[in-house]
Short mmCIF file of C-alpha atoms in Angstrom, two decimals:
data_model
loop_
_atom_site.label_atom_id
_atom_site.label_comp_id
_atom_site.label_asym_id
_atom_site.label_seq_id
_atom_site.Cartn_x
_atom_site.Cartn_y
_atom_site.Cartn_z
CA MET A 7 38.13 74.02 83.14
CA TYR A 8 34.99 73.26 85.12
CA ASN A 9 34.48 74.94 88.42
CA GLU A 10 34.91 72.08 90.89
CA ASN A 11 34.56 74.23 94.01
CA THR A 12 30.87 73.60 94.39
CA GLU A 13 31.40 69.89 94.90
CA HIS A 14 33.86 70.35 97.74
CA THR A 15 31.65 72.71 99.65
CA GLY A 16 28.95 70.13 100.07
CA HIS A 17 26.60 71.17 97.29
CA THR A 18 24.96 68.53 95.20
CA GLU A 19 26.01 67.81 91.65
CA LYS A 20 22.86 69.61 90.53
CA GLU A 21 24.48 72.93 91.36
CA HIS A 22 27.67 72.09 89.51
CA SER A 23 28.40 75.25 87.56
CA VAL A 24 30.35 75.53 84.35
CA GLY A 25 33.14 78.10 84.08
CA TYR A 26 33.07 81.05 81.69
CA GLY A 27 36.03 79.56 79.80
CA THR A 28 34.17 76.37 78.93
CA TYR A 29 31.30 78.32 77.40
CA VAL A 30 33.65 80.47 75.31
CA LEU A 31 35.51 77.35 74.16
CA ILE A 32 32.26 75.66 73.09
CA TRP A 33 31.23 78.85 71.29
CA LEU A 34 34.52 78.82 69.35
CA VAL A 35 33.92 75.18 68.40
CA LEU A 36 30.37 76.03 67.24
CA VAL A 37 31.56 78.96 65.11
CA GLY A 38 34.34 76.73 63.70
CA LEU A 39 31.80 74.06 62.75
CA THR A 40 29.60 76.73 61.09
CA VAL A 41 32.52 77.92 58.97
CA THR A 42 33.33 74.27 58.16
CA THR A 43 29.81 73.45 57.03
CA VAL A 44 29.65 76.57 54.83
CA SER A 45 33.04 75.77 53.26
CA ILE A 46 32.10 72.13 52.63
CA SER A 47 28.83 73.17 50.98
CA GLY A 48 30.90 74.93 48.29
CA ILE A 49 32.52 71.62 47.33
CA ASN A 50 30.44 69.30 45.20
CA LEU A 51 30.09 66.12 47.24
CA GLY A 52 27.04 64.89 45.37
CA ASN A 53 24.62 62.82 47.36
CA ILE A 54 26.52 62.84 50.63
CA SER A 55 26.61 66.64 50.94
CA LEU A 56 23.22 66.65 52.71
CA ALA A 57 24.38 63.87 55.04
CA VAL A 58 27.56 65.81 55.90
CA ALA A 59 25.60 69.03 56.54
CA LEU A 60 23.16 67.18 58.82
CA LEU A 61 26.00 65.41 60.62
CA ILE A 62 27.69 68.73 61.40
CA ALA A 63 24.34 70.21 62.53
CA THR A 64 23.87 67.19 64.83
CA VAL A 65 27.33 67.62 66.36
CA LYS A 66 26.61 71.33 66.93
CA SER A 67 23.28 70.45 68.57
CA ALA A 68 25.00 67.95 70.86
CA PHE A 69 27.35 70.70 72.10
CA VAL A 70 24.47 73.14 72.63
CA ILE A 71 22.32 70.58 74.48
CA ASN A 72 25.11 69.17 76.64
CA ILE A 73 26.96 72.33 77.62
CA PHE A 74 24.78 75.42 77.00
CA MET A 75 21.60 73.62 78.05
CA HIS A 76 23.55 71.97 80.85
CA ILE A 77 22.26 68.45 80.21
CA LYS A 78 25.68 66.89 80.79
CA PHE A 79 25.47 68.04 84.41
CA GLU A 80 21.79 67.41 85.06
CA ASP A 81 20.07 64.37 86.51
CA LYS A 82 20.18 61.31 84.23
CA ILE A 83 16.38 61.32 83.79
CA PHE A 84 16.67 64.40 81.52
CA ARG A 85 18.89 62.45 79.14
CA VAL A 86 16.41 59.57 79.11
CA PHE A 87 13.53 61.92 78.30
CA ILE A 88 15.43 63.69 75.53
CA ALA A 89 16.56 60.38 74.04
CA ILE A 90 12.98 59.07 73.96
CA ALA A 91 11.69 62.33 72.40
CA LEU A 92 14.39 62.36 69.70
CA MET A 93 14.01 58.64 68.94
CA THR A 94 10.26 59.12 68.49
CA LEU A 95 10.89 62.01 66.10
CA LEU A 96 13.53 60.01 64.21
CA SER A 97 11.25 57.01 63.75
CA VAL A 98 8.51 59.26 62.35
CA PHE A 99 11.04 60.67 59.87
CA VAL A 100 12.31 57.24 58.81
CA LEU A 101 8.80 55.82 58.39
CA THR A 102 7.70 58.86 56.37
CA ALA A 103 10.82 58.64 54.18
CA PHE A 104 9.97 55.00 53.38
CA ASP A 105 6.45 56.04 52.51
CA VAL A 106 7.67 58.76 50.13
CA PHE A 107 10.26 56.46 48.51
CA PHE A 108 8.00 53.46 47.90
CA ARG A 109 4.79 55.19 47.02
CA MET B 237 -1.94 80.66 122.68
CA SER B 238 -2.72 79.00 119.39
CA ASP B 239 -2.37 82.41 117.73
CA THR B 240 1.22 82.70 118.80
CA VAL B 241 1.92 79.20 117.52
CA ILE B 242 0.52 80.11 114.14
CA LYS B 243 2.41 83.37 114.13
CA ASN B 244 5.67 81.65 115.01
CA HIS B 245 5.04 79.07 112.38
CA ALA B 246 4.46 81.74 109.75
CA GLU B 247 7.65 83.52 110.75
CA ASN B 248 9.58 80.28 110.52
CA LEU B 249 8.24 79.66 107.05
CA GLN B 250 9.38 83.07 105.91
CA GLU B 251 12.77 82.82 107.48
CA GLU B 252 13.62 79.25 106.69
CA HIS B 253 12.70 77.70 103.43
CA VAL B 254 10.04 78.67 100.96
CA HIS B 255 8.84 75.58 99.16
CA ARG B 256 10.53 75.36 95.80
CA ASP B 257 11.04 72.67 93.19
CA ASP B 258 13.76 73.67 90.73
CA PHE B 259 14.01 70.13 89.40
CA GLY B 260 10.29 70.06 88.63
CA ALA B 261 10.46 73.53 87.05
CA LYS B 262 13.25 72.43 84.70
CA MET B 263 11.49 69.18 83.87
CA GLY B 264 8.34 71.15 83.05
CA MET B 265 10.36 73.43 80.79
CA TRP B 266 11.86 70.45 78.96
CA LEU B 267 8.42 68.92 78.43
CA PHE B 268 7.35 72.22 76.88
CA LEU B 269 10.48 72.22 74.70
CA PHE B 270 9.51 68.75 73.44
CA THR B 271 6.21 70.17 72.19
CA GLU B 272 8.18 72.90 70.41
CA ILE B 273 10.42 70.26 68.83
CA LEU B 274 7.30 68.44 67.68
CA LEU B 275 5.89 71.67 66.20
CA PHE B 276 9.02 72.32 64.15
CA GLY B 277 9.44 68.57 63.59
CA GLY B 278 6.19 68.54 61.63
CA LEU B 279 7.51 71.27 59.34
CA PHE B 280 10.87 69.53 58.95
CA LEU B 281 8.98 66.37 58.05
CA LEU B 282 7.08 68.20 55.33
CA TYR B 283 10.34 69.73 54.13
CA MET B 284 11.89 66.25 53.86
CA ALA B 285 8.94 64.86 51.91
CA TYR B 286 8.98 67.79 49.43
CA ARG B 287 12.74 67.71 49.10
CA LEU B 288 12.71 63.99 48.27
CA GLU B 289 10.08 64.66 45.64
CA TYR B 290 11.46 67.92 44.18
CA SER B 291 15.18 67.56 44.81
CA HIS B 292 16.25 69.34 41.62
CA GLU B 293 13.88 72.30 42.02
CA PHE B 294 14.93 72.76 45.64
CA HIS B 295 18.55 73.08 44.52
CA ILE B 296 17.70 75.70 41.91
CA ALA B 297 15.44 77.71 44.24
CA ALA B 298 18.02 77.71 47.08
CA ARG B 299 20.57 79.50 44.85
CA GLU B 300 18.60 82.71 45.37
CA LEU B 301 19.24 82.67 49.12
CA ASN B 302 22.11 84.74 50.47
CA VAL B 303 24.63 82.39 52.12
CA GLY B 304 26.56 85.36 53.53
CA ILE B 305 23.59 86.74 55.50
CA GLY B 306 22.64 83.20 56.56
CA THR B 307 26.14 82.50 57.91
CA PHE B 308 26.30 85.88 59.64
CA ASN B 309 22.93 85.27 61.30
CA THR B 310 24.04 81.80 62.40
CA ILE B 311 27.07 83.28 64.13
CA ILE B 312 24.94 86.05 65.70
CA LEU B 313 22.56 83.46 67.14
CA LEU B 314 25.40 81.24 68.40
CA THR B 315 26.96 84.26 70.09
CA SER B 316 23.64 85.15 71.71
CA SER B 317 23.49 81.61 73.07
CA LEU B 318 26.96 82.15 74.53
CA THR B 319 26.01 85.42 76.25
CA MET B 320 22.86 83.73 77.60
CA ALA B 321 24.86 80.86 79.12
CA LEU B 322 27.41 83.34 80.51
CA SER B 323 24.61 85.43 82.03
CA ILE B 324 23.48 82.39 84.07
CA ALA B 325 27.09 81.63 85.03
CA ALA B 326 27.49 85.24 86.24
CA MET B 327 24.30 84.96 88.30
CA GLN B 328 25.61 81.75 89.89
CA ARG B 329 28.69 83.70 90.93
CA SER B 330 26.55 86.51 92.43
CA ARG B 331 27.63 89.02 89.79
CA LYS B 332 24.32 90.76 89.20
CA GLY B 333 25.68 93.61 87.06
CA LEU B 334 27.57 91.29 84.74
CA SER B 335 24.54 89.02 84.47
CA LEU B 336 22.34 91.97 83.44
CA PHE B 337 24.93 93.17 80.93
CA LEU B 338 25.18 89.73 79.32
CA LEU B 339 21.41 89.37 79.22
CA ALA B 340 21.14 92.77 77.50
CA SER B 341 23.82 91.65 75.02
CA THR B 342 21.74 88.58 74.22
CA LYS B 343 18.77 90.81 73.42
CA ILE B 344 20.84 93.18 71.25
CA LEU B 345 22.16 90.20 69.27
CA ALA B 346 18.58 88.94 68.86
CA ILE B 347 17.56 92.35 67.47
CA GLY B 348 20.55 92.15 65.11
CA PHE B 349 19.32 88.77 63.91
CA LEU B 350 15.84 90.15 63.22
CA VAL B 351 17.18 93.24 61.44
CA ASN B 352 19.21 91.00 59.11
CA LYS B 353 16.12 88.88 58.56
CA TYR B 354 14.17 92.02 57.67
CA PHE B 355 16.71 93.07 55.03
CA GLU B 356 16.92 89.53 53.72
CA TRP B 357 13.15 89.18 53.33
CA SER B 358 12.82 92.71 51.85
CA ALA B 359 15.35 91.83 49.16
CA LYS B 360 13.37 88.68 48.35
CA PHE B 361 10.12 90.65 48.19
CA GLU B 362 11.71 93.17 45.81
CA HIS B 363 12.58 90.31 43.49
CA GLY B 364 8.96 89.23 43.65
CA LEU B 365 9.79 86.15 45.70
CA TYR B 366 6.98 85.98 48.21
CA PRO B 367 4.08 83.55 48.67
CA ARG B 368 1.54 83.73 45.81
CA SER B 369 3.58 86.31 43.86
CA ASP B 370 3.35 86.19 40.06
CA VAL B 371 7.07 85.46 39.79
CA LEU B 372 6.79 82.42 42.05
CA LEU B 373 3.54 81.15 40.57
CA ASP B 374 5.25 81.01 37.15
CA LYS B 375 8.06 78.86 38.54
CA PRO B 376 7.94 75.05 38.71
CA ARG B 377 5.96 73.60 41.63
CA GLY B 378 9.08 72.46 43.51
CA GLU B 379 10.57 75.96 43.59
CA TYR B 380 7.24 77.40 44.70
CA LEU B 381 7.11 74.85 47.53
CA PHE B 382 10.70 75.61 48.53
CA TYR B 383 9.81 79.25 49.13
CA GLY B 384 6.62 78.23 50.90
CA MET B 385 8.67 76.14 53.33
CA TYR B 386 11.33 78.84 53.60
CA TYR B 387 8.85 81.53 54.65
CA ALA B 388 6.84 79.23 56.92
CA MET B 389 9.85 77.83 58.78
CA THR B 390 12.09 80.88 59.06
CA GLY B 391 8.96 82.93 59.83
CA LEU B 392 7.89 80.64 62.66
CA HIS B 393 11.48 80.70 63.89
CA ALA B 394 11.50 84.52 63.82
CA ILE B 395 8.31 84.53 65.91
CA HIS B 396 10.16 82.33 68.40
CA VAL B 397 13.04 84.81 68.46
CA ILE B 398 10.56 87.59 69.28
CA ALA B 399 8.91 85.44 71.98
CA GLY B 400 12.35 84.63 73.40
CA MET B 401 13.26 88.32 73.52
CA THR B 402 10.05 89.10 75.37
CA ILE B 403 10.89 86.43 77.95
CA LEU B 404 14.41 87.84 78.29
CA ILE B 405 13.00 91.33 78.96
CA PHE B 406 11.00 89.83 81.84
CA MET B 407 14.14 88.10 83.13
CA PHE B 408 16.01 91.42 83.02
CA VAL B 409 13.33 93.03 85.19
CA PHE B 410 13.32 90.02 87.55
CA ILE B 411 17.08 90.27 88.07
CA TRP B 412 16.84 94.04 88.46
CA ARG B 413 14.18 93.65 91.19
CA ASN B 414 16.06 90.79 92.90
CA ILE B 415 13.31 88.28 92.15
CA ILE B 416 16.01 86.24 90.44
CA THR B 417 18.90 85.89 92.90
CA PRO B 418 22.14 83.88 93.07
CA THR B 419 20.30 81.29 95.19
CA ASN B 420 17.09 81.25 93.18
CA TYR B 421 17.67 81.56 89.45
CA VAL B 422 15.69 78.70 87.92
CA LYS B 423 13.56 81.24 85.97
CA LEU B 424 16.69 82.52 84.27
CA GLU B 425 17.82 78.97 83.55
CA ASN B 426 14.48 78.08 81.96
CA ALA B 427 14.50 81.26 79.87
CA GLY B 428 17.99 80.21 78.78
CA LEU B 429 16.72 76.75 77.79
CA TYR B 430 14.09 78.39 75.56
CA TRP B 431 16.70 80.64 74.00
CA HIS B 432 19.03 77.73 73.28
CA LEU B 433 16.16 75.83 71.65
CA VAL B 434 15.63 78.76 69.27
CA ASP B 435 19.34 78.48 68.45
CA LEU B 436 19.09 74.69 68.00
CA ILE B 437 16.28 75.02 65.45
CA TRP B 438 18.29 77.55 63.48
CA ILE B 439 21.27 75.16 63.47
CA PHE B 440 19.13 72.83 61.33
CA LEU B 441 17.27 75.49 59.30
CA PHE B 442 20.53 77.06 58.12
CA PRO B 443 22.08 74.10 56.22
CA LEU B 444 18.69 72.87 54.95
CA PHE B 445 17.77 76.18 53.28
CA TYR B 446 20.98 78.09 52.65
CA LEU B 447 23.56 75.41 52.01
CA ILE B 448 21.93 73.42 49.21
CA ARG B 449 24.14 74.14 46.22
#
């Protein structure tokens, strides 16, 4: 599915380009997940419905970041930076949630 | 004699390689995106705190939102992300015309998103659901806060859509004038990163506001 030509012609991995087909496939997956999350929201799942909705949103984000934003094919340092940024954000959320719960 | 050396040197610079740092440009863009994530992160944090405190009111208030328009707009934005990614792919394959067409499609989809948003907000305003309206002020505090968050977050997101469109117009001109070329397209890539971020934020806004039932 990926265009491998660039690697054989001596270009670096940085210039590795993704084929049109891959993007369309990811788009179909994203639309499918959107339909799924809307359908699931109609079912009463009680307390876990928020968790399910956020899980689906996270999976969608992972596809957007890795494929559309090309992070899967970029230098590893980008992944490290993103991981640190997201972990920082997550810890702020967790700490704040504790504060709200046990106030 | 030294003049000729300088002249030759200048010619060489022009012909050979203009100094460029695509890696640094992308890294800079990502650092900027982190500040954007932090900006929206603050609002999401406030949303979480209010939702934990006013869970029941949030559920009641969210019933007023139109899931159909929300879903439609989600798909519009996802599709615009696709055309953006394809526009870069077309540029990489030296297909300038296709790249321009896909970039224009991205912008048209973005306009579609904003038009839907306009109708959606107008309908809310007609029902008296806008910040500090009498209808809202009579409602319980939690419902009032829900609409406060709804307008603040989707409004800030809409501003980002408008900013993204402006950037894309510049990219269109850059491709048209061959400033962005198949060998030098990092500007287009960075504009794409911004556009995908706008999509990413919506991916979280949509379930948190529209899908609470």
